[in-house]
Coordinates of C-alpha atoms in Angstrom, one line a residue:
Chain A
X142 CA 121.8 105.0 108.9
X143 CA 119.7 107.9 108.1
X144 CA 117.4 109.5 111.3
X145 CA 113.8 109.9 111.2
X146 CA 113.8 113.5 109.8
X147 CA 115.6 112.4 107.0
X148 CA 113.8 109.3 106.5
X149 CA 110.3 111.8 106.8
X150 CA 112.1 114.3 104.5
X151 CA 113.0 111.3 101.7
X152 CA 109.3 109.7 101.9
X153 CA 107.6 113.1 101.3
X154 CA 110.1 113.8 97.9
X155 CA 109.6 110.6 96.5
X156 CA 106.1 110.6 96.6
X157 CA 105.7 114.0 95.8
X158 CA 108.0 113.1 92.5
X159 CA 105.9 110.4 92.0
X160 CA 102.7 111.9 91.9
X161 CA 103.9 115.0 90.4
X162 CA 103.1 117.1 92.8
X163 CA 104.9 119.6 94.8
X164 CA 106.1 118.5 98.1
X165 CA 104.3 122.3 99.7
X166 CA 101.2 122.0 97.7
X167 CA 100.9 118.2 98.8
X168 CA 102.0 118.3 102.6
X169 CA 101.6 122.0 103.8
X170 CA 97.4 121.9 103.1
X171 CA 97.5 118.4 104.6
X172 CA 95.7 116.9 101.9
X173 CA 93.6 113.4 101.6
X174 CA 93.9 111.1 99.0
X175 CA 91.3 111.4 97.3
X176 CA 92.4 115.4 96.8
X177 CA 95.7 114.0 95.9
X178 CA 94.4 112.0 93.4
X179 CA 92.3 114.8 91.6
X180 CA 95.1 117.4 91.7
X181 CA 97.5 114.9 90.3
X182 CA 97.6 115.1 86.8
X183 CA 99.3 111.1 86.7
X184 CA 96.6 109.5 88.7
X185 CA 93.1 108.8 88.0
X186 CA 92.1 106.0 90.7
X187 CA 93.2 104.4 93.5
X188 CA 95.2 102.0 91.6
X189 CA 97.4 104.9 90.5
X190 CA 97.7 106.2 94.0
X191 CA 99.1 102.5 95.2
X192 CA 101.0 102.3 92.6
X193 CA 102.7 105.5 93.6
X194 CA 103.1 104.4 97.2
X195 CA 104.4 101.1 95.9
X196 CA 107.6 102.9 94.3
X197 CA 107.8 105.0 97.3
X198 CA 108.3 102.0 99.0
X199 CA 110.4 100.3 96.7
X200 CA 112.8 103.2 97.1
X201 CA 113.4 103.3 100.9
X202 CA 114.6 100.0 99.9
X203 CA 116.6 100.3 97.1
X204 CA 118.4 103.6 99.0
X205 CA 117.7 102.7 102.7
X206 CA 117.8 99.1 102.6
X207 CA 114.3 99.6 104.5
X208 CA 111.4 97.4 103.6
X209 CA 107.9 98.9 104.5
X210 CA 104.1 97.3 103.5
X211 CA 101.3 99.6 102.4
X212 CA 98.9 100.3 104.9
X213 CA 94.9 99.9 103.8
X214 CA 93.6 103.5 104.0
X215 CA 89.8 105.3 103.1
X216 CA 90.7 107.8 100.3
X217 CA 89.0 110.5 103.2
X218 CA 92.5 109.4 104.6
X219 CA 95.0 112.9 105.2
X220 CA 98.5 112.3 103.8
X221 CA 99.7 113.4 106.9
X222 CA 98.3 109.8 108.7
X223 CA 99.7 107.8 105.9
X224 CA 103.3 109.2 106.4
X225 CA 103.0 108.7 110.0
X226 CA 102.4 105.1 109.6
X227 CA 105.2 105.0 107.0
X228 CA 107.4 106.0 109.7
X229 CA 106.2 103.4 112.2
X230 CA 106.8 100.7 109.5
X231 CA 110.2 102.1 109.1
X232 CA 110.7 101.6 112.7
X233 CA 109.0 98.0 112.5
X234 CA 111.6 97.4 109.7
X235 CA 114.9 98.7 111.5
X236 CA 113.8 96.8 114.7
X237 CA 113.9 93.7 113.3
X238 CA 117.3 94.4 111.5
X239 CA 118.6 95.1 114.8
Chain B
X127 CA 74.1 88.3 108.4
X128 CA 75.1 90.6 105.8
X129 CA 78.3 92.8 107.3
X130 CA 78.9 94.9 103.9
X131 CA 79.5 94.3 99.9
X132 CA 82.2 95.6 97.3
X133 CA 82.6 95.6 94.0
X134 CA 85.3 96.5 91.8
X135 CA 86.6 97.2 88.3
X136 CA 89.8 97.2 86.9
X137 CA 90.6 98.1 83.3
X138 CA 94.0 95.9 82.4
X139 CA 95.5 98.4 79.4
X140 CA 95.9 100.8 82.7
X141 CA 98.1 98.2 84.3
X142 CA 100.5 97.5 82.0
X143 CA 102.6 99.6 83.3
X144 CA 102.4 99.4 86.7
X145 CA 106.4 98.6 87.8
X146 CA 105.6 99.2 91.9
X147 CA 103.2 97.1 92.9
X148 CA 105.4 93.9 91.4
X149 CA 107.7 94.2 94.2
X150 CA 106.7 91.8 97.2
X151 CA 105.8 92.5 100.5
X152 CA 104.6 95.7 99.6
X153 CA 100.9 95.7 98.7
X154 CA 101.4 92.0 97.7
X155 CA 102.5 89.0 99.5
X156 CA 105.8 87.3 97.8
X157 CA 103.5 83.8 97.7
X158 CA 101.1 86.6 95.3
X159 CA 103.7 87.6 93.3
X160 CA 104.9 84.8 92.2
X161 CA 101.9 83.2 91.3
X162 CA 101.3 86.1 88.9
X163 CA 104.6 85.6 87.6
X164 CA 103.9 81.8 87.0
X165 CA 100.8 82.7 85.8
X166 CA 100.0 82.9 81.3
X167 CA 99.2 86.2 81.8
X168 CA 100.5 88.3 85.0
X169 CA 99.0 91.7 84.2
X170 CA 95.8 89.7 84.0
X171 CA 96.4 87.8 87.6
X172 CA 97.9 91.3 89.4
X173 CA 94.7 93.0 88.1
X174 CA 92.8 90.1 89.9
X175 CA 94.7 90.0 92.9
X176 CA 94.3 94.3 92.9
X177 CA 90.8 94.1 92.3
X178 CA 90.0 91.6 94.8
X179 CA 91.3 93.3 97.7
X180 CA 89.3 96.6 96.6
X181 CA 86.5 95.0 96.8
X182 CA 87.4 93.6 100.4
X183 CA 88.2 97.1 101.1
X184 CA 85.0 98.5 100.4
X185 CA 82.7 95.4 101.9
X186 CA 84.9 96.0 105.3
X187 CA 83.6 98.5 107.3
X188 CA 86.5 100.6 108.7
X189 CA 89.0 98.7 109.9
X190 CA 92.0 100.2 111.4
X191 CA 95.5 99.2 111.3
X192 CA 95.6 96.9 109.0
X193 CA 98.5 96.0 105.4
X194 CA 97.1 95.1 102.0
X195 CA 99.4 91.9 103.0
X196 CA 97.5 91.2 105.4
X197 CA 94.4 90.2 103.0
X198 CA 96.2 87.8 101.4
X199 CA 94.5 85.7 98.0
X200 CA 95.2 82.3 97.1
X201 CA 93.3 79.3 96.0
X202 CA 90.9 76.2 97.2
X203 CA 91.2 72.9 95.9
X204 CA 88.2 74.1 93.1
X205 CA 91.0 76.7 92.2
X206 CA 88.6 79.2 93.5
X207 CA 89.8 82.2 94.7
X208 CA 89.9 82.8 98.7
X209 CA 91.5 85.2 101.3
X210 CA 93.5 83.8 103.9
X211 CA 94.0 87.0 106.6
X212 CA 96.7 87.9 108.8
X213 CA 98.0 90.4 111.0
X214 CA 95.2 92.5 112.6
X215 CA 93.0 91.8 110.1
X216 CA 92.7 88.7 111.4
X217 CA 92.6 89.1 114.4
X218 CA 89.5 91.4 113.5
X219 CA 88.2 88.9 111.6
X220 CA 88.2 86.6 114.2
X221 CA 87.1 87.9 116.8
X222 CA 83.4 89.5 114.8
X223 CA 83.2 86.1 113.2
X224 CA 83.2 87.5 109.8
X225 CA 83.8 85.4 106.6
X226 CA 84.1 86.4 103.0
X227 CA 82.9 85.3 99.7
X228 CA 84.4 86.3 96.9
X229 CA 83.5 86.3 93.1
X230 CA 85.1 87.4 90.0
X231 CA 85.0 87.5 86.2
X232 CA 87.1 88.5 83.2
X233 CA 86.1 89.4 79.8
X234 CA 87.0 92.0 77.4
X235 CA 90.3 93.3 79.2
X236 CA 88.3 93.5 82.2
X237 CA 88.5 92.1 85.9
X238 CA 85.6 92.6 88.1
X239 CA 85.4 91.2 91.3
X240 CA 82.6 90.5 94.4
X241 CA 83.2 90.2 98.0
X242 CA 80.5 89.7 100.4
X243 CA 81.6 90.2 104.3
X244 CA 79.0 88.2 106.4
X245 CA 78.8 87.7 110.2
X246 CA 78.5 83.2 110.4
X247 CA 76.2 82.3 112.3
X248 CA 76.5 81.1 115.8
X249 CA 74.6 78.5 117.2

């Protein structure tokens, strides 16, 4: 089972290949989502950014075997709060696998 | 006694090709999903289901801690649309005595949806 820094490490890559966006120009500023969304040259609304998060999701399952929700976020929102609840769903997810 | 109102839009060309949000549990409860599935045309009832909880987005006021699976969309006996709530949502819901109303309307490859948040009134 992969830690927590690997976890965090996987989460930030695939979202960062989702949006196409590079994982220092994303996470280092600390962006929100609506600044992700106008820098991202894939995404023009906040369907675009769910959908992102949605294959995010879907592939800490498909390679962790870790099921997560989405959490309902304002677009003022920093990327840095929505990986931090990822995490906590991760840990949601592995408790009740234990 | 008006708590908020949100209205959203959704264009259904731009979800055709939507592949994550399909996936239960995630943004959408599996009883969601599958009723788009079953549905004549699932783009059409995912960009329903989509809008509708944007628009309960913006008529919430902020609202922390809660999953888009926790607003959860499914139908009265008129086969009008309707959230049932769980999680903290609810429990939010609860306890401010807040109910929604929801509308919605397609036409033209377009889905756009009302929701109203009101406070019911207490004797």
């Amino acid at each position: 089972m992969a830690d927590t820094g690997e976890l965090k490490a996987y989460i930030q890559k695939k979202f960062c290949e989702n949006v196409g966006l590079p994982a220092e120009e994303v996470f280092g500023p600390d962006l929100t989502l609506a600044a992700i969304i106008s820098r991202s040259e894939r995404m023009t609304n906040s369907v675009d950014l769910m959908e992102s998060f949605a294959r995010t999701a879907n592939a800490l399952r498909k390679d962790h075997g870790i099921r997560i929700r989405l959490p309902a976020l304002a677009l003022d929102t920093p990327i840095s709060k929505v990986l931090e609840v990822f995490l906590q769903e991760v840990e949601r997810s592995q408790g009740r696998a234990a | 006694m008006l708590i908020g109102l949100g209205h959203d839009l959704q264009v259904l060309h731009e979800l055709k090709a939507l592949e994550g949000l399909w996936e239960p549990g995630v943004f959408f409860t599996e009883a969601e999903t599958d009723r788009f599935r079953a549905s004549p045309s699932p783009v059409e009832s995912l960009a329903a289901g989509f809008s509708m909880k944007e628009a309960l987005f913006k008529a919430l006021p902020r609202v922390e801690g809660w999953f888009w699976t926790d607003a959860e969309v499914h139908h009265d006996e008129r086969h009008a649309p309707r959230f049932r709530f769980h999680g903290a949502l609810r429990e939010h819901m609860e306890r401010h005595g807040w109910e929604t109303l929801l509308s919605i309307s397609h036409s033209g490859g377009f889905v756009s949806t009302v929701v109203i948040v009101a406070a019911a009134a207490r004797p």
